[in-house]
Amino acid sequence: MKKKTKFIHGGISRDPYTGAVSTPIYQVSTYKQDGVGNFKYEYSRTGNPTRESLEKLIADIENGTHGFAFGSGMASITAIVHLFAAGDHIIATDDVYGGTFRVLTRVFNRFNIEVTFVDTSDLENITAAIQPNTKAIYVESPTNPLLKITDIHAVSEIAKKHQLKLIVDNTFSTPYWQNPLDLGADIVLHSATKYIGGHSDVVAGLIVVKDEKLAKNIHFIQNSTGGILGPQDSWLLIRGIKTLALRMEEIEKNTAAIAAFLQAHPQVDKVYYPGLENHPGRDIHRKQATGFGGMISFEVKDEAKALSVLDRVQYFTLAESLGAVESLISIPALMTHASIPRERRLELGIADGLIRISVGIEDQDDLIADLKQALEA
Ligand SMILES: *Cc1c(COP(=O)(O)O)cnc(C)c1O
């Protein structure tokens, strides 16, 4: 089955009990047993037909065997870290999502899980960070907001050689553009709040693996710690996945045009987009993904100019988050990355005048005209 077909017919595409073409929302907590221990479902934390339908679908579209749905991206990351124990060490991409950095450095540090953050786009940094107690490598590619690229397959070879688990946060690329399990990753996760949901109406997280033992362990943790996704939100994600391919195609067309416009604009100093010829990770990204996605960051001269652009745009909504049908705009230095000291932030390349946009599916001409008037005001 090809990808676009899978998005429609993958997983359990029809309700096995009624034939309903849209998976029903099984809004239920417990199930009648036909005798003690004789049941298909027992309790909805352990299993729910709507959630299971989504879990089978995401496993299919990420080319894995087992999927798991959680109440947020952070809940799925938390479940993954629970695979490890006190004394274990993890190597992670240095510009991981802020919430990931926070949970690792301010929650799991209390349980004596040690983390080293390195620029994983340079493989030597990873090898140099391996310790006797290292158990996993945690990678994001492309990253936020500078869209740095890590060679996932090359990292998987390092992981295999040292018997480490490779975990990839695939939120930015989506299963439509990139399938980390095919590149050698052991665990792939998504903040499904973003492109997979796609309509700014649900907070959710997904995990996919292709190893039976790992799947058993994750299900054990999902059921034990309980951060599951409810049936209504599971249904919204199933619905979102049906149009994921269409949305990503449209988003990418808009994004490529906007990136080209920004690059040619005199008020813009720098554009970060993996699809641009001068992006340092472009070739690696092209090797491991079939599309460049919908995120662009660009630099204007300073914070005041960035604020004036944000003030003037009409079709870009000022908001956190990304990956929706509507275009969103933010200033990382004042929003997502405000907690990082300025000096460190500048070292990472996140300038005061950096603007991040998540491109939606509005008309391309409107989006470009909007940015033009905001930049030139
Ligand atoms: C948003 C995000 C998360 C966290 O997901 P939530 O659904 O907000 O909990 C994790 N990783 C990336 C890359 C994200 O963009």
PDB file of N, CA and C in Angstrom, residues 256-288:
ATOM      1  N   ALA A 256       7.874  26.708   0.383  1.00  0.00           N
ATOM      2  CA  ALA A 256       8.978  26.903  -0.561  1.00  0.00           C
ATOM      3  C   ALA A 256       8.890  28.304  -1.178  1.00  0.00           C
ATOM      4  N   ALA A 257       7.677  28.730  -1.534  1.00  0.00           N
ATOM      5  CA  ALA A 257       7.506  30.045  -2.150  1.00  0.00           C
ATOM      6  C   ALA A 257       7.837  31.161  -1.156  1.00  0.00           C
ATOM      7  N   ILE A 258       7.409  30.987   0.083  1.00  0.00           N
ATOM      8  CA  ILE A 258       7.683  32.011   1.103  1.00  0.00           C
ATOM      9  C   ILE A 258       9.174  32.081   1.402  1.00  0.00           C
ATOM     10  N   ALA A 259       9.839  30.926   1.462  1.00  0.00           N
ATOM     11  CA  ALA A 259      11.286  30.906   1.736  1.00  0.00           C
ATOM     12  C   ALA A 259      12.028  31.672   0.639  1.00  0.00           C
ATOM     13  N   ALA A 260      11.630  31.444  -0.609  1.00  0.00           N
ATOM     14  CA  ALA A 260      12.284  32.124  -1.733  1.00  0.00           C
ATOM     15  C   ALA A 260      12.033  33.633  -1.651  1.00  0.00           C
ATOM     16  N   PHE A 261      10.796  34.014  -1.323  1.00  0.00           N
ATOM     17  CA  PHE A 261      10.456  35.432  -1.174  1.00  0.00           C
ATOM     18  C   PHE A 261      11.314  36.084  -0.084  1.00  0.00           C
ATOM     19  N   LEU A 262      11.382  35.414   1.080  1.00  0.00           N
ATOM     20  CA  LEU A 262      12.125  35.984   2.210  1.00  0.00           C
ATOM     21  C   LEU A 262      13.608  36.114   1.890  1.00  0.00           C
ATOM     22  N   GLN A 263      14.132  35.091   1.208  1.00  0.00           N
ATOM     23  CA  GLN A 263      15.561  35.106   0.907  1.00  0.00           C
ATOM     24  C   GLN A 263      15.935  36.293   0.006  1.00  0.00           C
ATOM     25  N   ALA A 264      15.001  36.686  -0.845  1.00  0.00           N
ATOM     26  CA  ALA A 264      15.280  37.784  -1.782  1.00  0.00           C
ATOM     27  C   ALA A 264      14.963  39.149  -1.174  1.00  0.00           C
ATOM     28  N   HIS A 265      14.371  39.188   0.027  1.00  0.00           N
ATOM     29  CA  HIS A 265      13.910  40.462   0.578  1.00  0.00           C
ATOM     30  C   HIS A 265      15.027  41.218   1.306  1.00  0.00           C
ATOM     31  N   PRO A 266      15.220  42.504   0.979  1.00  0.00           N
ATOM     32  CA  PRO A 266      16.327  43.268   1.577  1.00  0.00           C
ATOM     33  C   PRO A 266      16.238  43.436   3.101  1.00  0.00           C
ATOM     34  N   GLN A 267      15.026  43.353   3.666  1.00  0.00           N
ATOM     35  CA  GLN A 267      14.888  43.538   5.125  1.00  0.00           C
ATOM     36  C   GLN A 267      15.171  42.247   5.901  1.00  0.00           C
ATOM     37  N   VAL A 268      15.414  41.163   5.147  1.00  0.00           N
ATOM     38  CA  VAL A 268      15.633  39.867   5.810  1.00  0.00           C
ATOM     39  C   VAL A 268      17.113  39.514   5.708  1.00  0.00           C
ATOM     40  N   ASP A 269      17.748  39.287   6.881  1.00  0.00           N
ATOM     41  CA  ASP A 269      19.188  39.032   6.899  1.00  0.00           C
ATOM     42  C   ASP A 269      19.528  37.573   6.627  1.00  0.00           C
ATOM     43  N   LYS A 270      18.683  36.666   7.084  1.00  0.00           N
ATOM     44  CA  LYS A 270      19.038  35.243   7.034  1.00  0.00           C
ATOM     45  C   LYS A 270      17.751  34.435   7.004  1.00  0.00           C
ATOM     46  N   VAL A 271      17.742  33.351   6.217  1.00  0.00           N
ATOM     47  CA  VAL A 271      16.563  32.481   6.201  1.00  0.00           C
ATOM     48  C   VAL A 271      16.999  31.056   6.505  1.00  0.00           C
ATOM     49  N   TYR A 272      16.318  30.424   7.434  1.00  0.00           N
ATOM     50  CA  TYR A 272      16.597  29.032   7.757  1.00  0.00           C
ATOM     51  C   TYR A 272      15.465  28.168   7.214  1.00  0.00           C
ATOM     52  N   TYR A 273      15.761  27.357   6.210  1.00  0.00           N
ATOM     53  CA  TYR A 273      14.781  26.409   5.671  1.00  0.00           C
ATOM     54  C   TYR A 273      15.571  25.303   4.972  1.00  0.00           C
ATOM     55  N   PRO A 274      15.357  24.042   5.341  1.00  0.00           N
ATOM     56  CA  PRO A 274      16.195  22.969   4.783  1.00  0.00           C
ATOM     57  C   PRO A 274      16.063  22.828   3.269  1.00  0.00           C
ATOM     58  N   GLY A 275      15.016  23.414   2.695  1.00  0.00           N
ATOM     59  CA  GLY A 275      14.834  23.326   1.252  1.00  0.00           C
ATOM     60  C   GLY A 275      15.687  24.318   0.466  1.00  0.00           C
ATOM     61  N   LEU A 276      16.310  25.259   1.151  1.00  0.00           N
ATOM     62  CA  LEU A 276      17.130  26.252   0.440  1.00  0.00           C
ATOM     63  C   LEU A 276      18.508  25.684   0.122  1.00  0.00           C
ATOM     64  N   GLU A 277      18.994  26.018  -1.081  1.00  0.00           N
ATOM     65  CA  GLU A 277      20.301  25.519  -1.557  1.00  0.00           C
ATOM     66  C   GLU A 277      21.417  25.720  -0.543  1.00  0.00           C
ATOM     67  N   ASN A 278      21.377  26.850   0.167  1.00  0.00           N
ATOM     68  CA  ASN A 278      22.500  27.172   1.058  1.00  0.00           C
ATOM     69  C   ASN A 278      22.325  26.608   2.478  1.00  0.00           C
ATOM     70  N   HIS A 279      21.271  25.810   2.701  1.00  0.00           N
ATOM     71  CA  HIS A 279      21.095  25.234   4.045  1.00  0.00           C
ATOM     72  C   HIS A 279      22.112  24.106   4.246  1.00  0.00           C
ATOM     73  N   PRO A 280      22.907  24.156   5.333  1.00  0.00           N
ATOM     74  CA  PRO A 280      23.996  23.189   5.489  1.00  0.00           C
ATOM     75  C   PRO A 280      23.523  21.729   5.608  1.00  0.00           C
ATOM     76  N   GLY A 281      22.284  21.507   6.035  1.00  0.00           N
ATOM     77  CA  GLY A 281      21.824  20.123   6.204  1.00  0.00           C
ATOM     78  C   GLY A 281      20.999  19.616   5.032  1.00  0.00           C
ATOM     79  N   ARG A 282      20.936  20.412   3.956  1.00  0.00           N
ATOM     80  CA  ARG A 282      20.014  20.100   2.864  1.00  0.00           C
ATOM     81  C   ARG A 282      20.221  18.702   2.275  1.00  0.00           C
ATOM     82  N   ASP A 283      21.464  18.347   1.980  1.00  0.00           N
ATOM     83  CA  ASP A 283      21.706  17.061   1.320  1.00  0.00           C
ATOM     84  C   ASP A 283      21.352  15.888   2.223  1.00  0.00           C
ATOM     85  N   ILE A 284      21.703  15.996   3.495  1.00  0.00           N
ATOM     86  CA  ILE A 284      21.361  14.910   4.428  1.00  0.00           C
ATOM     87  C   ILE A 284      19.844  14.814   4.567  1.00  0.00           C
ATOM     88  N   HIS A 285      19.192  15.954   4.666  1.00  0.00           N
ATOM     89  CA  HIS A 285      17.734  15.940   4.799  1.00  0.00           C
ATOM     90  C   HIS A 285      17.083  15.273   3.575  1.00  0.00           C
ATOM     91  N   ARG A 286      17.599  15.606   2.387  1.00  0.00           N
ATOM     92  CA  ARG A 286      17.034  15.027   1.153  1.00  0.00           C
ATOM     93  C   ARG A 286      17.221  13.524   1.088  1.00  0.00           C
ATOM     94  N   LYS A 287      18.295  13.051   1.712  1.00  0.00           N
ATOM     95  CA  LYS A 287      18.593  11.618   1.737  1.00  0.00           C
ATOM     96  C   LYS A 287      17.595  10.883   2.634  1.00  0.00           C
ATOM     97  N   GLN A 288      17.121  11.548   3.700  1.00  0.00           N
ATOM     98  CA  GLN A 288      16.309  10.828   4.686  1.00  0.00           C
ATOM     99  C   GLN A 288      14.835  11.241   4.713  1.00  0.00           C
TER     100      GLN A 288
END
